[in-house]
PDB file of C-alpha atoms in Angstrom:
ATOM      1  CA  MET A   1     121.868  16.255 194.345  1.00  0.00           C
ATOM      2  CA  ILE A   2     124.795  17.860 194.714  1.00  0.00           C
ATOM      3  CA  HIS A   3     124.722  21.146 196.855  1.00  0.00           C
ATOM      4  CA  THR A   4     127.430  24.036 195.420  1.00  0.00           C
ATOM      5  CA  THR A   5     128.763  27.194 197.321  1.00  0.00           C
ATOM      6  CA  THR A   6     131.362  29.787 195.488  1.00  0.00           C
ATOM      7  CA  LEU A   7     134.061  30.873 197.863  1.00  0.00           C
ATOM      8  CA  ASP A   8     136.555  33.242 197.789  1.00  0.00           C
ATOM      9  CA  GLU A   9     139.328  33.279 195.136  1.00  0.00           C
ATOM     10  CA  ASN A  10     136.628  31.631 192.710  1.00  0.00           C
ATOM     11  CA  ILE A  11     136.879  28.562 194.259  1.00  0.00           C
ATOM     12  CA  THR A  12     133.787  26.280 193.839  1.00  0.00           C
ATOM     13  CA  LEU A  13     132.998  24.177 196.766  1.00  0.00           C
ATOM     14  CA  VAL A  14     130.604  20.672 195.762  1.00  0.00           C
ATOM     15  CA  ARG A  15     129.234  18.737 198.843  1.00  0.00           C
ATOM     16  CA  PRO A  16     127.642  15.209 197.159  1.00  0.00           C
ATOM     17  CA  GLY A  17     124.419  15.921 198.874  1.00  0.00           C
ATOM     18  CA  ALA A  18     124.390  12.271 199.844  1.00  0.00           C
ATOM     19  CA  GLU A  19     126.079   9.692 202.508  1.00  0.00           C
ATOM     20  CA  ARG A  20     126.517   7.335 199.733  1.00  0.00           C
ATOM     21  CA  LEU A  21     128.194   8.041 196.575  1.00  0.00           C
ATOM     22  CA  THR A  22     127.579   4.655 194.866  1.00  0.00           C
ATOM     23  CA  ALA A  23     126.188   3.282 191.373  1.00  0.00           C
ATOM     24  CA  ALA A  24     122.349   4.204 192.423  1.00  0.00           C
ATOM     25  CA  ASN A  25     123.620   8.078 192.173  1.00  0.00           C
ATOM     26  CA  ALA A  26     127.119   8.225 190.733  1.00  0.00           C
ATOM     27  CA  LYS A  27     125.877   9.080 187.338  1.00  0.00           C
ATOM     28  CA  MET A  28     123.903  11.928 188.503  1.00  0.00           C
ATOM     29  CA  PHE A  29     126.826  13.449 190.585  1.00  0.00           C
ATOM     30  CA  LYS A  30     129.131  13.012 187.706  1.00  0.00           C
ATOM     31  CA  ASP A  31     126.501  14.921 185.353  1.00  0.00           C
ATOM     32  CA  GLU A  32     125.707  17.503 187.880  1.00  0.00           C
ATOM     33  CA  VAL A  33     129.271  18.395 188.476  1.00  0.00           C
ATOM     34  CA  THR A  34     130.506  17.985 184.567  1.00  0.00           C
ATOM     35  CA  ASP A  35     127.542  20.900 184.372  1.00  0.00           C
ATOM     36  CA  ILE A  36     129.215  22.999 186.818  1.00  0.00           C
ATOM     37  CA  ILE A  37     132.426  22.682 184.660  1.00  0.00           C
ATOM     38  CA  ASN A  38     131.134  23.065 181.781  1.00  0.00           C
ATOM     39  CA  GLY A  39     129.437  26.300 183.039  1.00  0.00           C
ATOM     40  CA  GLY A  40     132.939  27.810 183.660  1.00  0.00           C
ATOM     41  CA  ALA A  41     133.788  26.291 187.575  1.00  0.00           C
ATOM     42  CA  ASN A  42     137.852  25.513 187.087  1.00  0.00           C
ATOM     43  CA  ARG A  43     138.803  25.439 191.022  1.00  0.00           C
ATOM     44  CA  VAL A  44     136.618  22.899 192.428  1.00  0.00           C
ATOM     45  CA  VAL A  45     136.958  21.504 195.620  1.00  0.00           C
ATOM     46  CA  ILE A  46     134.683  18.102 196.292  1.00  0.00           C
ATOM     47  CA  ASP A  47     134.182  17.993 200.148  1.00  0.00           C
ATOM     48  CA  PHE A  48     133.372  14.477 201.476  1.00  0.00           C
ATOM     49  CA  LYS A  49     132.607  15.439 204.848  1.00  0.00           C
ATOM     50  CA  ASN A  50     129.085  13.840 205.040  1.00  0.00           C
ATOM     51  CA  VAL A  51     129.990  10.774 202.772  1.00  0.00           C
ATOM     52  CA  THR A  52     130.313   7.858 204.927  1.00  0.00           C
ATOM     53  CA  PHE A  53     130.914   5.355 201.833  1.00  0.00           C
ATOM     54  CA  LEU A  54     132.486   5.337 198.169  1.00  0.00           C
ATOM     55  CA  ASP A  55     132.064   2.536 195.722  1.00  0.00           C
ATOM     56  CA  SER A  56     133.723   2.018 192.797  1.00  0.00           C
ATOM     57  CA  SER A  57     130.923   3.688 190.989  1.00  0.00           C
ATOM     58  CA  GLY A  58     131.043   6.374 192.871  1.00  0.00           C
ATOM     59  CA  LEU A  59     135.170   6.771 192.360  1.00  0.00           C
ATOM     60  CA  GLY A  60     134.663   6.480 188.694  1.00  0.00           C
ATOM     61  CA  ALA A  61     132.458   9.230 188.552  1.00  0.00           C
ATOM     62  CA  LEU A  62     135.033  10.910 190.489  1.00  0.00           C
ATOM     63  CA  VAL A  63     137.725  10.556 188.194  1.00  0.00           C
ATOM     64  CA  GLY A  64     134.941  11.126 185.429  1.00  0.00           C
ATOM     65  CA  VAL A  65     134.950  14.710 186.357  1.00  0.00           C
ATOM     66  CA  LEU A  66     138.930  15.121 187.303  1.00  0.00           C
ATOM     67  CA  LYS A  67     139.465  14.319 183.330  1.00  0.00           C
ATOM     68  CA  LYS A  68     136.549  16.908 182.459  1.00  0.00           C
ATOM     69  CA  ILE A  69     138.536  19.362 184.493  1.00  0.00           C
ATOM     70  CA  GLY A  70     141.660  17.954 182.997  1.00  0.00           C
ATOM     71  CA  HIS A  71     144.665  20.941 182.108  1.00  0.00           C
ATOM     72  CA  ARG A  72     141.986  24.038 182.157  1.00  0.00           C
ATOM     73  CA  GLY A  73     141.788  24.099 186.282  1.00  0.00           C
ATOM     74  CA  ASP A  74     142.156  22.309 189.645  1.00  0.00           C
ATOM     75  CA  LEU A  75     139.863  19.604 191.297  1.00  0.00           C
ATOM     76  CA  VAL A  76     140.927  18.471 194.565  1.00  0.00           C
ATOM     77  CA  VAL A  77     139.083  16.308 197.432  1.00  0.00           C
ATOM     78  CA  SER A  78     138.812  17.130 201.172  1.00  0.00           C
ATOM     79  CA  GLY A  79     137.071  15.619 204.268  1.00  0.00           C
ATOM     80  CA  LEU A  80     137.513  11.915 203.488  1.00  0.00           C
ATOM     81  CA  ASN A  81     136.530   9.906 206.580  1.00  0.00           C
ATOM     82  CA  SER A  82     138.354   6.508 207.375  1.00  0.00           C
ATOM     83  CA  ASP A  83     136.215   4.492 205.388  1.00  0.00           C
ATOM     84  CA  VAL A  84     136.269   6.323 202.424  1.00  0.00           C
ATOM     85  CA  GLN A  85     140.113   6.821 202.775  1.00  0.00           C
ATOM     86  CA  GLN A  86     140.792   3.218 203.128  1.00  0.00           C
ATOM     87  CA  MET A  87     138.764   3.220 199.310  1.00  0.00           C
ATOM     88  CA  PHE A  88     140.925   5.424 197.796  1.00  0.00           C
ATOM     89  CA  ARG A  89     144.008   3.744 199.490  1.00  0.00           C
ATOM     90  CA  ILE A  90     142.757   0.476 198.173  1.00  0.00           C
ATOM     91  CA  CYS A  91     142.234   1.631 194.690  1.00  0.00           C
ATOM     92  CA  ARG A  92     145.451   4.099 194.740  1.00  0.00           C
ATOM     93  CA  MET A  93     143.292   7.135 194.180  1.00  0.00           C
ATOM     94  CA  ASP A  94     145.600   8.800 196.713  1.00  0.00           C
ATOM     95  CA  ARG A  95     148.021   8.690 194.083  1.00  0.00           C
ATOM     96  CA  VAL A  96     145.633  10.674 191.477  1.00  0.00           C
ATOM     97  CA  PHE A  97     143.699  12.966 193.657  1.00  0.00           C
ATOM     98  CA  VAL A  98     145.053  15.712 195.729  1.00  0.00           C
ATOM     99  CA  VAL A  99     143.324  15.173 198.850  1.00  0.00           C
ATOM    100  CA  TYR A 100     143.112  18.106 202.057  1.00  0.00           C
ATOM    101  CA  LYS A 101     141.732  17.279 205.311  1.00  0.00           C
ATOM    102  CA  ASP A 102     138.975  19.875 205.226  1.00  0.00           C
ATOM    103  CA  VAL A 103     137.624  22.391 203.233  1.00  0.00           C
ATOM    104  CA  ASP A 104     139.665  25.303 204.806  1.00  0.00           C
ATOM    105  CA  ALA A 105     142.814  23.404 204.238  1.00  0.00           C
ATOM    106  CA  ALA A 106     142.088  23.480 200.503  1.00  0.00           C
ATOM    107  CA  VAL A 107     140.895  26.712 199.991  1.00  0.00           C
ATOM    108  CA  GLN A 108     143.743  27.964 201.672  1.00  0.00           C
ATOM    109  CA  SER A 109     146.204  25.829 199.488  1.00  0.00           C
ATOM    110  CA  MET A 110     144.495  26.529 196.260  1.00  0.00           C
ATOM    111  CA  ALA A 111     144.846  30.050 197.327  1.00  0.00           C
ATOM    112  CA  GLU A 112     148.337  30.175 197.789  1.00  0.00           C
ATOM    113  CA  TYR A 113     149.007  28.307 194.367  1.00  0.00           C
ATOM    114  CA  GLN A 114     146.440  30.793 192.440  1.00  0.00           C
TER     115      GLN A 114
ATOM    116  CA  MET B   1     116.223  -7.953 197.798  1.00  0.00           C
ATOM    117  CA  GLN B   2     114.931  -7.325 194.460  1.00  0.00           C
ATOM    118  CA  LYS B   3     117.694  -6.451 191.430  1.00  0.00           C
ATOM    119  CA  THR B   4     117.700  -2.693 191.626  1.00  0.00           C
ATOM    120  CA  LEU B   5     120.580  -0.494 192.596  1.00  0.00           C
ATOM    121  CA  GLU B   6     118.581   1.399 195.284  1.00  0.00           C
ATOM    122  CA  ASP B   7     118.183  -1.910 197.256  1.00  0.00           C
ATOM    123  CA  VAL B   8     121.739  -2.606 196.924  1.00  0.00           C
ATOM    124  CA  ASP B   9     122.539   0.183 199.082  1.00  0.00           C
ATOM    125  CA  LEU B  10     119.513  -0.747 201.518  1.00  0.00           C
ATOM    126  CA  MET B  11     120.882  -4.044 201.590  1.00  0.00           C
ATOM    127  CA  VAL B  12     124.335  -3.338 202.382  1.00  0.00           C
ATOM    128  CA  MET B  13     123.261  -1.090 205.433  1.00  0.00           C
ATOM    129  CA  SER B  14     121.516  -3.811 206.908  1.00  0.00           C
ATOM    130  CA  LEU B  15     124.367  -6.250 206.250  1.00  0.00           C
ATOM    131  CA  LYS B  16     126.575  -3.561 207.889  1.00  0.00           C
ATOM    132  CA  ALA B  17     124.487  -3.134 210.959  1.00  0.00           C
ATOM    133  CA  ALA B  18     124.226  -6.991 211.246  1.00  0.00           C
ATOM    134  CA  VAL B  19     127.797  -7.691 211.157  1.00  0.00           C
ATOM    135  CA  SER B  20     128.713  -4.430 213.188  1.00  0.00           C
ATOM    136  CA  MET B  21     129.548  -6.714 216.507  1.00  0.00           C
ATOM    137  CA  VAL B  22     131.757  -8.925 214.536  1.00  0.00           C
ATOM    138  CA  LEU B  23     133.565  -7.102 211.878  1.00  0.00           C
ATOM    139  CA  THR B  24     135.077  -3.600 212.749  1.00  0.00           C
ATOM    140  CA  GLY B  25     137.415  -1.230 211.617  1.00  0.00           C
ATOM    141  CA  ASP B  26     139.006  -2.061 208.407  1.00  0.00           C
ATOM    142  CA  ASP B  27     137.460  -5.756 208.192  1.00  0.00           C
ATOM    143  CA  ALA B  28     133.840  -3.675 208.274  1.00  0.00           C
ATOM    144  CA  VAL B  29     134.701  -1.892 205.570  1.00  0.00           C
ATOM    145  CA  ARG B  30     136.135  -4.557 203.356  1.00  0.00           C
ATOM    146  CA  CYS B  31     132.813  -6.311 203.841  1.00  0.00           C
ATOM    147  CA  GLU B  32     130.856  -3.480 202.690  1.00  0.00           C
ATOM    148  CA  ILE B  33     132.790  -2.885 200.153  1.00  0.00           C
ATOM    149  CA  SER B  34     132.976  -6.410 198.911  1.00  0.00           C
ATOM    150  CA  VAL B  35     129.373  -6.973 198.911  1.00  0.00           C
ATOM    151  CA  THR B  36     128.707  -3.680 197.731  1.00  0.00           C
ATOM    152  CA  GLU B  37     130.530  -4.666 194.334  1.00  0.00           C
ATOM    153  CA  ALA B  38     129.567  -8.044 194.044  1.00  0.00           C
ATOM    154  CA  LEU B  39     125.370  -6.609 194.466  1.00  0.00           C
ATOM    155  CA  THR B  40     125.705  -3.950 192.205  1.00  0.00           C
ATOM    156  CA  ASN B  41     127.449  -6.615 189.459  1.00  0.00           C
ATOM    157  CA  ILE B  42     124.730  -8.666 189.483  1.00  0.00           C
ATOM    158  CA  VAL B  43     122.323  -5.982 189.353  1.00  0.00           C
ATOM    159  CA  VAL B  44     123.894  -4.702 186.384  1.00  0.00           C
ATOM    160  CA  HIS B  45     124.787  -7.350 184.254  1.00  0.00           C
ATOM    161  CA  ALA B  46     123.236 -10.747 185.544  1.00  0.00           C
ATOM    162  CA  ASN B  47     119.859 -11.916 183.840  1.00  0.00           C
ATOM    163  CA  PRO B  48     117.219 -11.238 183.992  1.00  0.00           C
ATOM    164  CA  LYS B  49     117.590  -7.574 183.599  1.00  0.00           C
ATOM    165  CA  THR B  50     114.004  -6.728 185.223  1.00  0.00           C
ATOM    166  CA  ALA B  51     113.615  -5.371 188.440  1.00  0.00           C
ATOM    167  CA  ASP B  52     111.304  -8.232 190.049  1.00  0.00           C
ATOM    168  CA  ALA B  53     114.170 -10.739 189.974  1.00  0.00           C
ATOM    169  CA  PHE B  54     115.502 -11.175 193.180  1.00  0.00           C
ATOM    170  CA  VAL B  55     118.926 -11.849 194.615  1.00  0.00           C
ATOM    171  CA  ASP B  56     119.290 -13.481 197.803  1.00  0.00           C
ATOM    172  CA  LEU B  57     121.906 -13.116 200.702  1.00  0.00           C
ATOM    173  CA  ILE B  58     122.412 -15.046 203.766  1.00  0.00           C
ATOM    174  CA  VAL B  59     124.842 -14.048 206.372  1.00  0.00           C
ATOM    175  CA  THR B  60     126.632 -16.681 208.387  1.00  0.00           C
ATOM    176  CA  GLU B  61     129.059 -15.781 211.850  1.00  0.00           C
ATOM    177  CA  ILE B  62     131.399 -19.200 211.710  1.00  0.00           C
ATOM    178  CA  PRO B  63     134.054 -19.362 214.342  1.00  0.00           C
ATOM    179  CA  GLN B  64     136.509 -17.339 212.673  1.00  0.00           C
ATOM    180  CA  ALA B  65     134.749 -15.391 209.824  1.00  0.00           C
ATOM    181  CA  VAL B  66     131.390 -13.864 208.528  1.00  0.00           C
ATOM    182  CA  VAL B  67     130.364 -15.782 205.328  1.00  0.00           C
ATOM    183  CA  VAL B  68     127.925 -13.960 202.973  1.00  0.00           C
ATOM    184  CA  GLU B  69     126.397 -15.866 200.723  1.00  0.00           C
ATOM    185  CA  ILE B  70     124.957 -14.329 197.511  1.00  0.00           C
ATOM    186  CA  PHE B  71     122.580 -16.300 195.193  1.00  0.00           C
ATOM    187  CA  ASP B  72     122.162 -14.941 191.667  1.00  0.00           C
ATOM    188  CA  PRO B  73     118.648 -14.388 190.405  1.00  0.00           C
ATOM    189  CA  ALA B  74     116.984 -17.605 189.081  1.00  0.00           C
ATOM    190  CA  GLY B  75     118.352 -18.466 185.531  1.00  0.00           C
ATOM    191  CA  ALA B  76     121.161 -16.030 185.666  1.00  0.00           C
ATOM    192  CA  GLU B  77     124.027 -17.158 183.780  1.00  0.00           C
ATOM    193  CA  ALA B  78     127.178 -18.152 185.913  1.00  0.00           C
ATOM    194  CA  PHE B  79     129.565 -15.642 186.207  1.00  0.00           C
ATOM    195  CA  ASP B  80     132.782 -16.653 188.582  1.00  0.00           C
ATOM    196  CA  PRO B  81     134.472 -12.945 189.158  1.00  0.00           C
ATOM    197  CA  ARG B  82     137.542 -15.070 189.680  1.00  0.00           C
ATOM    198  CA  ASP B  83     137.444 -15.889 185.603  1.00  0.00           C
ATOM    199  CA  HIS B  84     137.040 -12.391 184.440  1.00  0.00           C
ATOM    200  CA  VAL B  85     138.560 -10.172 187.130  1.00  0.00           C
ATOM    201  CA  LYS B  86     141.513  -7.656 186.130  1.00  0.00           C
ATOM    202  CA  LEU B  87     143.537  -6.861 189.335  1.00  0.00           C
ATOM    203  CA  LEU B  88     143.631  -3.630 190.876  1.00  0.00           C
ATOM    204  CA  PRO B  89     147.005  -3.018 189.690  1.00  0.00           C
ATOM    205  CA  ALA B  90     146.378  -3.282 186.214  1.00  0.00           C
ATOM    206  CA  VAL B  91     143.674  -1.241 186.344  1.00  0.00           C
ATOM    207  CA  ASP B  92     144.412   2.341 184.510  1.00  0.00           C
ATOM    208  CA  PRO B  93     144.053   4.802 187.337  1.00  0.00           C
ATOM    209  CA  MET B  94     142.463   7.199 185.355  1.00  0.00           C
ATOM    210  CA  ALA B  95     139.635   4.832 184.319  1.00  0.00           C
ATOM    211  CA  GLU B  96     136.085   5.173 185.107  1.00  0.00           C
ATOM    212  CA  SER B  97     135.083   1.853 185.437  1.00  0.00           C
ATOM    213  CA  GLY B  98     136.688  -1.905 185.831  1.00  0.00           C
ATOM    214  CA  ARG B  99     137.347  -2.330 189.565  1.00  0.00           C
ATOM    215  CA  GLY B 100     134.280  -3.931 190.919  1.00  0.00           C
ATOM    216  CA  LEU B 101     135.722  -7.541 190.122  1.00  0.00           C
ATOM    217  CA  GLY B 102     138.981  -6.335 191.698  1.00  0.00           C
ATOM    218  CA  LEU B 103     137.480  -4.865 194.599  1.00  0.00           C
ATOM    219  CA  ILE B 104     135.462  -7.976 195.332  1.00  0.00           C
ATOM    220  CA  LEU B 105     138.697 -10.319 195.351  1.00  0.00           C
ATOM    221  CA  LYS B 106     140.802  -7.508 197.273  1.00  0.00           C
ATOM    222  CA  CYS B 107     138.760  -7.186 199.920  1.00  0.00           C
ATOM    223  CA  ALA B 108     137.167 -10.429 201.066  1.00  0.00           C
ATOM    224  CA  ASP B 109     139.545 -12.932 202.641  1.00  0.00           C
ATOM    225  CA  VAL B 110     137.937 -16.098 200.940  1.00  0.00           C
ATOM    226  CA  VAL B 111     136.069 -16.119 197.555  1.00  0.00           C
ATOM    227  CA  ARG B 112     134.225 -19.181 196.205  1.00  0.00           C
ATOM    228  CA  TYR B 113     131.583 -19.532 193.491  1.00  0.00           C
ATOM    229  CA  GLY B 114     129.431 -22.310 192.356  1.00  0.00           C
ATOM    230  CA  PRO B 115     126.134 -23.513 192.039  1.00  0.00           C
ATOM    231  CA  VAL B 116     124.173 -24.546 194.912  1.00  0.00           C
ATOM    232  CA  ASP B 117     120.446 -25.939 194.556  1.00  0.00           C
ATOM    233  CA  GLY B 118     120.129 -24.722 191.055  1.00  0.00           C
ATOM    234  CA  ARG B 119     121.119 -21.285 191.817  1.00  0.00           C
ATOM    235  CA  ASN B 120     124.930 -19.598 191.370  1.00  0.00           C
ATOM    236  CA  ARG B 121     126.126 -18.730 194.461  1.00  0.00           C
ATOM    237  CA  LEU B 122     129.043 -16.175 195.116  1.00  0.00           C
ATOM    238  CA  SER B 123     130.492 -16.749 198.835  1.00  0.00           C
ATOM    239  CA  LEU B 124     132.503 -14.022 200.563  1.00  0.00           C
ATOM    240  CA  ALA B 125     134.193 -14.828 203.743  1.00  0.00           C
ATOM    241  CA  PHE B 126     135.761 -11.973 205.964  1.00  0.00           C
ATOM    242  CA  LEU B 127     137.996 -13.118 208.678  1.00  0.00           C
ATOM    243  CA  LYS B 128     137.475 -11.347 212.030  1.00  0.00           C
ATOM    244  CA  ALA B 129     139.789  -9.500 213.835  1.00  0.00           C
ATOM    245  CA  GLY B 130     142.912 -10.887 214.519  1.00  0.00           C
ATOM    246  CA  ARG B 131     142.608 -13.625 212.237  1.00  0.00           C
ATOM    247  CA  ASN B 132     143.290 -11.812 209.200  1.00  0.00           C
ATOM    248  CA  GLN B 133     147.280 -11.695 209.577  1.00  0.00           C
ATOM    249  CA  SER B 134     148.055 -14.246 207.288  1.00  0.00           C
ATOM    250  CA  ARG B 135     145.133 -14.680 204.304  1.00  0.00           C
ATOM    251  CA  PRO B 136     144.441 -18.326 203.665  1.00  0.00           C
ATOM    252  CA  LYS B 137     145.459 -19.430 200.317  1.00  0.00           C
ATOM    253  CA  LYS B 138     142.358 -22.239 200.484  1.00  0.00           C
ATOM    254  CA  PRO B 139     138.940 -21.856 201.617  1.00  0.00           C
ATOM    255  CA  ILE B 140     137.772 -22.309 205.192  1.00  0.00           C
ATOM    256  CA  ALA B 141     135.725 -25.176 204.207  1.00  0.00           C
ATOM    257  CA  THR B 142     134.654 -26.792 201.107  1.00  0.00           C
ATOM    258  CA  GLN B 143     131.616 -28.296 199.648  1.00  0.00           C
ATOM    259  CA  SER B 144     131.083 -30.932 197.267  1.00  0.00           C
ATOM    260  CA  GLY B 145     130.671 -30.074 193.784  1.00  0.00           C
ATOM    261  CA  GLU B 146     131.691 -26.579 194.344  1.00  0.00           C
ATOM    262  CA  ASN B 147     134.223 -23.937 192.599  1.00  0.00           C
ATOM    263  CA  SER B 148     137.013 -22.683 195.444  1.00  0.00           C
TER     264      SER B 148
END
């Protein structure tokens, strides 16, 4: 379901490939991102530009991949719309994830801190 | 709706469209989150485990709120989320699960649960814009024989 692109600075851009990241597809999302991390990706931007809704299962999957990458690399998120931002705030995920306005801002920041 | 996760998304999108003229902005998002979590909880945990069981949902507009009533499948054991919830501040931020019940309660303005016509009903009320400045501590309305 996910779409991946390798950018400069060895950064992997992941887009969930679904408008809603919920219990119906969260496991698939987590499994596919985990495969990418296991394959060597250690600088990952997950872009939610095209995601309109995220439930607790989607959030749990996101936490799961953050834990998977752990101290081996960086995982940040970008492009949260206002609804997804609200979910992040309610669940205090804005304190867990580094969030950028868009992919460009995320990539620029990651490149600076390489 | 049938008791499948795919149907949860379809039902919630229909609900979102149906209430879009009444609930807007953050109120609409709270409704979407709360109902999604409630339906997902039923699909994943409630008996019977078969997908051909039905979950029924009734949406009603009253002057001060939108009320969403969710009926468990016939034969499901009672499960009042208020009795089992782990409030969101108590959830480990790095936990991958355990937020669903907290979100149901956090995002709805009024939560009630109890038997209605032989089935378990979760009632979630979402106050309209300008009505949620101070959330009521008591239900908007009370029906006899129902927990509130």
